[in-house]
């Protein structure tokens, strides 16, 4: 079933969903099942699976020169989605990127998803490759997520890259896109970011999942601005409980997200990361309860492969 149907069928009841990462190359799928199993108690209508593009690593050769090698540390997004749908009978949503994909790679990826009975996708641009400062699209790829949305939407109307194909099948993807309550780090302003977010919706996306945030006021303001701009699709808040002291620096730096002073002070006072984890869980419970009262359709949690803190939050909220 697609995400919009899940939202409509729930009749204003807020549902629980979460995102997982594929395991590092070489690990088996059991680690994924182990983190999903306890969360199934909260009846997620869907589970998102992230996509991780290639990275460059530099290997020193005998002559002292460096050899550049391309590695994919977390392959397996599509396989994991298929395994989740098969094992839990719950919809799995693969993330799909512009980065590292030509338009033809995208088309073939989507064909595989269609064959597997996967009818939701989260369409994203992706970040720059780690060793590069700016995002560079593939030569025959997409520069922005809005272009990727157009390609998926075209396939939903039977339009493939090769105009000469006859009797093509219409795919049936429900397309999600990313939104940023504190604006995307490259956007010159929140208004400009929302302008381009609207483009993704106009091009065929059906719902928005937000970047994590720690102050609900930012989310409420974002929703108001989106509605004013004429964006009327469901907006799903994304939440991630803090779990280590290091994240005080890492989260603002990596995701361009502010942390409220009260939360920072609580974390700074903690003796160890067990205490930080508890502060993070309590903060996330408070955020979730307020968002639930506000009437969000779904509360979506970033598990980052560790589900015990999400379990604690969900036990209090659902
Ligand atoms: P876009 O919507 O293309 O926007 C990128 C930037 O370009 C923004 O600043 C926007 O304002 C601007 N822009 C857009 N269109 C135009 C235009 N026409 N002209 C000028 N400027 C424009 N990354 C992964 O690698 N894998 C994942 O699985 C993944 N999952 C994510 C899930 C969620 C819910 C979120 C919020 C993010 C996720 N990301 C993931 C991170 C995401 O790939 C990055 O944040 C990326 O930098 C931007 O992606 P986007 O789809 O928002 O890009």
Tab-separated table of C-alpha atoms and ligand atoms in Angstrom:
chain	number	residue	atom	x	y	z
A	1	UNK	CA	0.000	0.000	0.000
A	2	UNK	CA	1.281	3.484	-0.600
A	3	UNK	CA	2.086	6.059	2.071
A	4	UNK	CA	-0.881	8.301	1.253
A	5	UNK	CA	-3.288	5.368	1.635
A	6	UNK	CA	-1.681	4.506	4.974
A	7	UNK	CA	-2.215	8.082	6.132
A	8	UNK	CA	-5.798	8.269	4.870
A	9	UNK	CA	-6.745	4.872	6.314
A	10	UNK	CA	-5.480	5.877	9.761
A	11	UNK	CA	-8.234	8.544	9.952
A	12	UNK	CA	-6.265	11.220	11.833
A	13	UNK	CA	-4.576	8.737	14.179
A	14	UNK	CA	-0.830	9.419	14.348
A	15	UNK	CA	1.199	6.384	13.276
A	16	UNK	CA	4.744	5.267	14.074
A	17	UNK	CA	7.419	4.709	11.424
A	18	UNK	CA	11.183	4.551	11.330
A	19	UNK	CA	14.252	4.543	9.095
A	20	UNK	CA	17.077	2.021	9.096
A	21	UNK	CA	20.507	1.891	7.449
A	22	UNK	CA	21.724	-1.126	5.468
A	23	UNK	CA	24.483	-2.926	7.401
A	24	UNK	CA	28.133	-2.316	6.589
A	25	UNK	CA	29.411	-4.480	3.747
A	26	UNK	CA	30.283	-7.955	5.038
A	27	UNK	CA	27.651	-8.046	7.800
A	28	UNK	CA	24.579	-10.195	7.446
A	29	UNK	CA	20.947	-9.114	7.435
A	30	UNK	CA	20.282	-10.516	10.901
A	31	UNK	CA	21.544	-7.265	12.467
A	32	UNK	CA	18.751	-5.466	10.592
A	33	UNK	CA	16.078	-7.910	11.711
A	34	UNK	CA	17.350	-7.653	15.292
A	35	UNK	CA	16.813	-3.914	15.292
A	36	UNK	CA	13.439	-4.105	13.507
A	37	UNK	CA	11.905	-6.975	15.555
A	38	UNK	CA	11.120	-5.067	18.779
A	39	UNK	CA	9.749	-2.049	16.860
A	40	UNK	CA	7.123	-4.135	15.065
A	41	UNK	CA	5.106	-3.984	18.309
A	42	UNK	CA	4.129	-0.404	17.307
A	43	UNK	CA	2.676	-1.460	13.911
A	44	UNK	CA	4.668	0.740	11.560
A	45	UNK	CA	2.837	1.138	8.227
A	46	UNK	CA	6.229	1.386	6.528
A	47	UNK	CA	9.968	1.268	7.160
A	48	UNK	CA	12.423	3.466	5.256
A	49	UNK	CA	15.786	2.100	4.131
A	50	UNK	CA	18.503	4.657	3.375
A	51	UNK	CA	20.733	4.607	0.296
A	52	UNK	CA	24.483	5.174	0.611
A	53	UNK	CA	26.403	6.311	-2.387
A	54	UNK	CA	29.985	5.439	-3.209
A	55	UNK	CA	32.933	6.959	-1.358
A	56	UNK	CA	36.512	7.450	-2.457
A	57	UNK	CA	39.309	5.947	-0.376
A	58	UNK	CA	42.991	6.484	-1.028
A	59	UNK	CA	45.319	3.471	-0.770
A	60	UNK	CA	49.073	3.957	-0.460
A	61	UNK	CA	50.986	1.878	-2.998
A	62	UNK	CA	54.538	0.449	-2.589
A	63	UNK	CA	56.038	3.396	-4.512
A	64	UNK	CA	54.426	5.815	-2.038
A	65	UNK	CA	51.851	7.112	-4.518
A	66	UNK	CA	48.160	7.085	-3.610
A	67	UNK	CA	45.623	5.088	-5.566
A	68	UNK	CA	42.034	6.315	-5.572
A	69	UNK	CA	39.501	3.540	-5.069
A	70	UNK	CA	35.720	3.699	-5.133
A	71	UNK	CA	33.928	1.799	-2.363
A	72	UNK	CA	30.315	1.347	-1.350
A	73	UNK	CA	30.303	0.745	2.384
A	74	UNK	CA	26.587	0.067	2.799
A	75	UNK	CA	25.210	-1.631	-0.311
A	76	UNK	CA	21.981	-3.614	-0.306
A	77	UNK	CA	19.125	-1.086	-0.014
A	78	UNK	CA	16.859	-2.856	-2.510
A	79	UNK	CA	17.595	-6.350	-1.164
A	80	UNK	CA	16.832	-5.218	2.375
A	81	UNK	CA	13.544	-3.645	1.271
A	82	UNK	CA	12.515	-6.886	-0.423
A	83	UNK	CA	13.523	-8.886	2.667
A	84	UNK	CA	11.528	-6.572	4.970
A	85	UNK	CA	8.390	-6.795	2.832
A	86	UNK	CA	8.770	-10.560	2.705
A	87	UNK	CA	9.454	-11.123	6.408
A	88	UNK	CA	7.167	-8.567	8.048
A	89	UNK	CA	4.516	-7.907	5.374
A	90	UNK	CA	5.064	-4.210	5.890
A	91	UNK	CA	5.877	-1.661	3.188
A	92	UNK	CA	9.566	-0.881	2.805
A	93	UNK	CA	10.581	2.430	1.270
A	94	UNK	CA	13.941	2.538	-0.467
A	95	UNK	CA	15.684	5.884	-0.700
A	96	UNK	CA	16.918	6.714	-4.178
A	97	UNK	CA	19.494	9.376	-4.980
A	98	UNK	CA	20.537	11.617	-7.849
A	99	UNK	CA	24.176	11.225	-6.729
A	100	UNK	CA	25.987	8.357	-8.431
A	101	UNK	CA	23.022	7.555	-10.704
A	102	UNK	CA	22.642	8.239	-14.408
A	103	UNK	CA	19.046	8.564	-15.604
A	104	UNK	CA	19.330	5.069	-17.020
A	105	UNK	CA	20.577	3.672	-13.681
A	106	UNK	CA	17.544	5.322	-12.085
A	107	UNK	CA	15.172	3.804	-14.605
A	108	UNK	CA	16.619	0.317	-14.110
A	109	UNK	CA	16.547	0.710	-10.315
A	110	UNK	CA	12.866	1.661	-10.484
A	111	UNK	CA	12.077	-1.263	-12.785
A	112	UNK	CA	13.605	-3.627	-10.195
A	113	UNK	CA	11.522	-2.013	-7.445
A	114	UNK	CA	8.352	-2.388	-9.492
A	115	UNK	CA	9.066	-6.097	-10.072
A	116	UNK	CA	9.578	-6.563	-6.328
A	117	UNK	CA	6.209	-5.024	-5.481
A	118	UNK	CA	7.743	-1.936	-3.919
A	119	UNK	CA	5.513	1.044	-4.685
A	120	UNK	CA	6.913	3.814	-2.494
A	121	UNK	CA	10.226	5.653	-2.949
A	122	UNK	CA	11.919	8.517	-1.180
A	123	UNK	CA	13.561	10.711	-3.846
A	124	UNK	CA	16.661	12.612	-2.739
A	125	UNK	CA	19.556	14.430	-4.276
A	126	UNK	CA	22.183	12.979	-1.892
A	127	UNK	CA	25.173	14.826	-0.523
A	128	UNK	CA	28.529	15.518	-2.121
A	129	UNK	CA	30.908	12.565	-2.090
A	130	UNK	CA	32.826	12.798	1.226
A	131	UNK	CA	36.104	13.985	-0.296
A	132	UNK	CA	34.374	16.688	-2.404
A	133	UNK	CA	32.994	20.057	-1.307
A	134	UNK	CA	30.028	20.344	-3.655
A	135	UNK	CA	27.515	17.904	-5.016
A	136	UNK	CA	28.354	16.861	-8.576
A	137	UNK	CA	25.683	15.094	-10.616
A	138	UNK	CA	26.620	12.256	-12.953
A	139	UNK	CA	27.109	13.366	-16.574
A	140	UNK	CA	23.751	11.902	-17.544
A	141	UNK	CA	22.174	12.218	-14.138
A	142	UNK	CA	20.032	14.647	-12.178
A	143	UNK	CA	21.258	17.796	-10.426
A	144	UNK	CA	18.270	18.228	-8.088
A	145	UNK	CA	15.752	15.927	-6.440
A	146	UNK	CA	12.957	17.753	-8.310
A	147	UNK	CA	14.361	16.368	-11.600
A	148	UNK	CA	14.482	12.859	-10.144
A	149	UNK	CA	10.843	13.249	-9.056
A	150	UNK	CA	9.952	14.176	-12.646
A	151	UNK	CA	11.593	11.018	-13.969
A	152	UNK	CA	9.733	8.807	-11.487
A	153	UNK	CA	6.476	10.601	-12.213
A	154	UNK	CA	7.059	10.141	-15.949
A	155	UNK	CA	7.389	6.382	-15.422
A	156	UNK	CA	4.146	6.484	-13.445
A	157	UNK	CA	2.644	7.762	-16.705
A	158	UNK	CA	4.340	5.105	-18.822
A	159	UNK	CA	7.038	7.470	-20.097
A	160	UNK	CA	10.463	5.821	-20.181
A	161	UNK	CA	13.775	7.274	-21.412
A	162	UNK	CA	13.505	5.506	-24.745
A	163	UNK	CA	10.555	7.107	-26.567
A	164	UNK	CA	10.557	4.143	-28.945
A	165	UNK	CA	9.392	1.633	-26.295
A	166	UNK	CA	5.912	0.370	-27.077
A	167	UNK	CA	3.148	-0.738	-24.683
A	168	UNK	CA	5.056	0.407	-21.598
A	169	UNK	CA	3.675	-0.292	-18.142
A	170	UNK	CA	2.781	2.616	-15.878
A	171	UNK	CA	4.648	2.255	-12.612
A	172	UNK	CA	2.801	3.203	-9.460
A	173	UNK	CA	5.287	4.886	-7.154
A	174	UNK	CA	4.194	7.129	-4.312
A	175	UNK	CA	7.044	9.616	-4.043
A	176	UNK	CA	8.321	11.147	-0.806
A	177	UNK	CA	10.790	14.040	-0.642
A	178	UNK	CA	12.903	15.736	2.030
A	179	UNK	CA	12.047	19.025	3.752
A	180	UNK	CA	14.196	21.085	6.117
A	181	UNK	CA	12.517	23.014	8.978
A	182	UNK	CA	15.847	24.814	9.562
A	183	UNK	CA	16.549	25.050	5.799
A	184	UNK	CA	18.934	22.897	3.789
A	185	UNK	CA	22.546	23.835	4.472
A	186	UNK	CA	23.158	25.037	0.910
A	187	UNK	CA	19.935	27.054	0.598
A	188	UNK	CA	20.434	30.839	0.764
A	189	UNK	CA	17.175	31.235	2.744
A	190	UNK	CA	14.263	29.199	4.092
A	191	UNK	CA	11.938	30.850	1.555
A	192	UNK	CA	14.133	29.813	-1.334
A	193	UNK	CA	14.344	26.272	0.071
A	194	UNK	CA	10.546	26.091	0.336
A	195	UNK	CA	10.234	27.461	-3.201
A	196	UNK	CA	12.262	24.484	-4.473
A	197	UNK	CA	10.453	22.095	-2.140
A	198	UNK	CA	7.231	23.141	-3.833
A	199	UNK	CA	8.808	22.307	-7.172
A	200	UNK	CA	9.304	18.723	-5.975
A	201	UNK	CA	5.617	18.541	-5.074
A	202	UNK	CA	4.531	20.127	-8.361
A	203	UNK	CA	6.665	17.580	-10.212
A	204	UNK	CA	4.796	14.679	-8.610
A	205	UNK	CA	5.868	14.088	-4.993
A	206	UNK	CA	3.058	13.181	-2.589
A	207	UNK	CA	4.474	13.773	0.872
A	208	UNK	CA	7.395	15.326	2.767
A	209	UNK	CA	9.572	13.855	5.516
A	210	UNK	CA	11.584	16.408	7.454
A	211	UNK	CA	15.146	16.528	8.546
A	212	UNK	CA	15.541	15.968	12.296
A	213	UNK	CA	14.910	18.942	14.599
A	214	UNK	CA	15.020	19.410	18.372
A	215	UNK	CA	12.716	22.396	18.786
A	216	UNK	CA	9.127	21.759	17.699
A	217	UNK	CA	8.597	25.476	17.141
A	218	UNK	CA	10.848	25.187	14.081
A	219	UNK	CA	8.633	22.423	12.696
A	220	UNK	CA	5.395	24.335	13.336
A	221	UNK	CA	6.795	27.444	11.625
A	222	UNK	CA	7.982	25.332	8.704
A	223	UNK	CA	4.541	23.762	8.243
A	224	UNK	CA	2.922	27.242	8.352
A	225	UNK	CA	5.340	28.529	5.704
A	226	UNK	CA	4.763	25.489	3.493
A	227	UNK	CA	0.984	25.914	3.722
A	228	UNK	CA	1.298	29.613	2.918
A	229	UNK	CA	3.410	28.704	-0.105
A	230	UNK	CA	0.630	26.405	-1.310
A	231	UNK	CA	2.219	23.080	-0.306
A	232	UNK	CA	-0.711	20.982	0.847
A	233	UNK	CA	0.711	17.432	1.056
A	234	UNK	CA	1.264	15.602	4.384
A	235	UNK	CA	4.399	16.723	6.245
A	236	UNK	CA	5.915	13.989	8.402
A	237	UNK	CA	8.312	15.096	11.164
A	238	UNK	CA	11.600	13.175	11.473
A	239	UNK	CA	13.044	12.745	14.990
A	240	UNK	CA	16.292	11.359	16.264
A	241	UNK	CA	17.039	11.039	19.988
A	242	UNK	CA	20.512	12.253	20.972
A	243	UNK	CA	22.582	9.411	22.391
A	244	UNK	CA	26.187	10.573	22.786
A	245	UNK	CA	27.975	13.733	23.921
A	246	UNK	CA	29.825	13.858	20.626
A	247	UNK	CA	26.539	14.480	18.816
A	248	UNK	CA	26.364	17.952	20.405
A	249	UNK	CA	28.928	19.004	17.791
A	250	UNK	CA	28.284	16.408	15.163
A	251	UNK	CA	24.546	16.995	14.606
A	252	UNK	CA	24.736	20.775	14.019
A	253	UNK	CA	27.789	20.303	11.799
A	254	UNK	CA	26.547	17.332	9.777
A	255	UNK	CA	22.849	18.231	9.464
A	256	UNK	CA	22.867	22.016	9.886
A	257	UNK	CA	20.411	21.758	12.765
A	258	UNK	CA	20.378	23.854	15.966
A	259	UNK	CA	20.189	22.279	19.410
A	260	UNK	CA	18.212	24.167	22.090
A	261	UNK	CA	20.281	25.468	25.026
A	262	UNK	CA	18.225	23.498	27.571
A	263	UNK	CA	19.015	20.247	25.781
A	264	UNK	CA	22.704	21.129	25.443
A	265	UNK	CA	22.964	21.923	29.170
A	266	UNK	CA	21.251	18.669	30.158
A	267	UNK	CA	23.676	16.715	27.984
A	268	UNK	CA	26.730	18.627	29.226
A	269	UNK	CA	25.804	17.739	32.825
A	270	UNK	CA	25.740	13.988	32.026
A	271	UNK	CA	28.505	11.813	33.511
A	272	UNK	CA	28.536	9.296	30.664
A	273	UNK	CA	26.779	8.362	27.438
A	274	UNK	CA	24.249	6.163	29.288
A	275	UNK	CA	23.025	9.322	30.974
A	276	UNK	CA	23.084	11.230	27.640
A	277	UNK	CA	21.009	8.495	26.074
A	278	UNK	CA	18.374	8.879	28.787
A	279	UNK	CA	18.291	12.673	28.330
A	280	UNK	CA	17.902	12.132	24.571
A	281	UNK	CA	15.029	9.681	25.072
A	282	UNK	CA	13.168	12.009	27.446
A	283	UNK	CA	13.617	14.997	25.115
A	284	UNK	CA	12.347	12.952	22.191
A	285	UNK	CA	9.323	11.718	24.189
A	286	UNK	CA	8.376	15.324	25.014
A	287	UNK	CA	8.796	16.382	21.378
A	288	UNK	CA	6.763	13.392	20.181
A	289	UNK	CA	3.886	14.023	22.610
A	290	UNK	CA	3.604	17.643	21.531
A	291	UNK	CA	3.713	16.720	17.830
A	292	UNK	CA	1.076	14.079	18.428
A	293	UNK	CA	-1.237	16.672	20.016
A	294	UNK	CA	-0.595	18.958	17.038
A	295	UNK	CA	-1.940	16.137	14.860
A	296	UNK	CA	0.973	15.013	12.678
A	297	UNK	CA	0.012	12.029	10.489
A	298	UNK	CA	3.113	10.011	11.330
A	299	UNK	CA	6.017	10.303	13.751
A	300	UNK	CA	9.078	9.090	11.874
A	301	UNK	CA	12.220	8.112	13.818
A	302	UNK	CA	15.801	7.920	12.598
A	303	UNK	CA	17.070	4.734	14.225
A	304	UNK	CA	20.578	4.818	12.695
A	305	UNK	CA	20.652	1.032	13.148
A	306	UNK	CA	20.060	1.149	16.932
A	307	UNK	CA	16.495	0.619	17.977
A	308	UNK	CA	16.528	0.426	21.784
A	309	UNK	CA	16.137	4.179	22.359
A	310	UNK	CA	13.420	4.382	19.683
A	311	UNK	CA	11.673	1.498	21.440
A	312	UNK	CA	11.776	3.422	24.725
A	313	UNK	CA	10.318	6.527	23.066
A	314	UNK	CA	7.602	4.625	21.205
A	315	UNK	CA	6.585	2.750	24.381
A	316	UNK	CA	5.782	6.089	26.025
A	317	UNK	CA	4.111	7.707	23.032
A	318	UNK	CA	2.104	4.982	21.239
B	1	LIG	P1	17.204	18.967	-3.279
B	1	LIG	O1	15.746	18.998	-3.044
B	1	LIG	O2	17.687	18.760	-4.673
B	1	LIG	O3	17.813	20.323	-2.700
B	1	LIG	C1	19.230	20.474	-2.560
B	1	LIG	C2	19.555	21.967	-2.449
B	1	LIG	O4	19.368	22.603	-3.725
B	1	LIG	C3	18.656	22.756	-1.483
B	1	LIG	O5	19.448	23.749	-0.885
B	1	LIG	C4	17.601	23.377	-2.388
B	1	LIG	O6	17.056	24.566	-1.843
B	1	LIG	C5	18.397	23.648	-3.646
B	1	LIG	N1	17.643	23.566	-4.898
B	1	LIG	C6	16.735	22.641	-5.243
B	1	LIG	N2	16.330	22.827	-6.518
B	1	LIG	C7	17.013	23.893	-6.992
B	1	LIG	C8	17.078	24.583	-8.251
B	1	LIG	N3	16.313	24.191	-9.275
B	1	LIG	N4	17.918	25.638	-8.373
B	1	LIG	C9	18.689	26.037	-7.326
B	1	LIG	N5	18.684	25.427	-6.116
B	1	LIG	C10	17.861	24.365	-5.964
B	1	LIG	N6	21.097	11.189	1.906
B	1	LIG	C11	21.588	10.027	1.436
B	1	LIG	O7	22.700	10.002	0.886
B	1	LIG	N7	20.891	8.858	1.557
B	1	LIG	C12	19.666	8.809	2.142
B	1	LIG	O8	19.071	7.736	2.234
B	1	LIG	C13	19.107	10.030	2.660
B	1	LIG	N8	17.889	10.055	3.245
B	1	LIG	C14	17.357	11.249	3.687
B	1	LIG	C15	16.073	11.274	4.243
B	1	LIG	C16	15.521	12.463	4.717
B	1	LIG	C17	14.132	12.474	5.309
B	1	LIG	C18	16.288	13.675	4.638
B	1	LIG	C19	15.713	14.963	5.187
B	1	LIG	C20	17.552	13.661	4.076
B	1	LIG	C21	18.108	12.466	3.589
B	1	LIG	N9	19.378	12.417	2.993
B	1	LIG	C22	19.880	11.233	2.519
B	1	LIG	C23	20.178	13.636	2.882
B	1	LIG	C24	19.962	14.395	1.544
B	1	LIG	O9	20.404	13.607	0.479
B	1	LIG	C25	20.762	15.698	1.635
B	1	LIG	O10	20.218	16.548	2.615
B	1	LIG	C26	21.006	16.424	0.310
B	1	LIG	O11	22.040	17.372	0.538
B	1	LIG	C27	19.793	17.182	-0.234
B	1	LIG	O12	18.861	16.329	-0.723
B	1	LIG	P2	17.427	16.876	-1.227
B	1	LIG	O13	16.740	15.747	-1.823
B	1	LIG	O14	16.766	17.642	-0.156
B	1	LIG	O15	17.938	17.875	-2.394
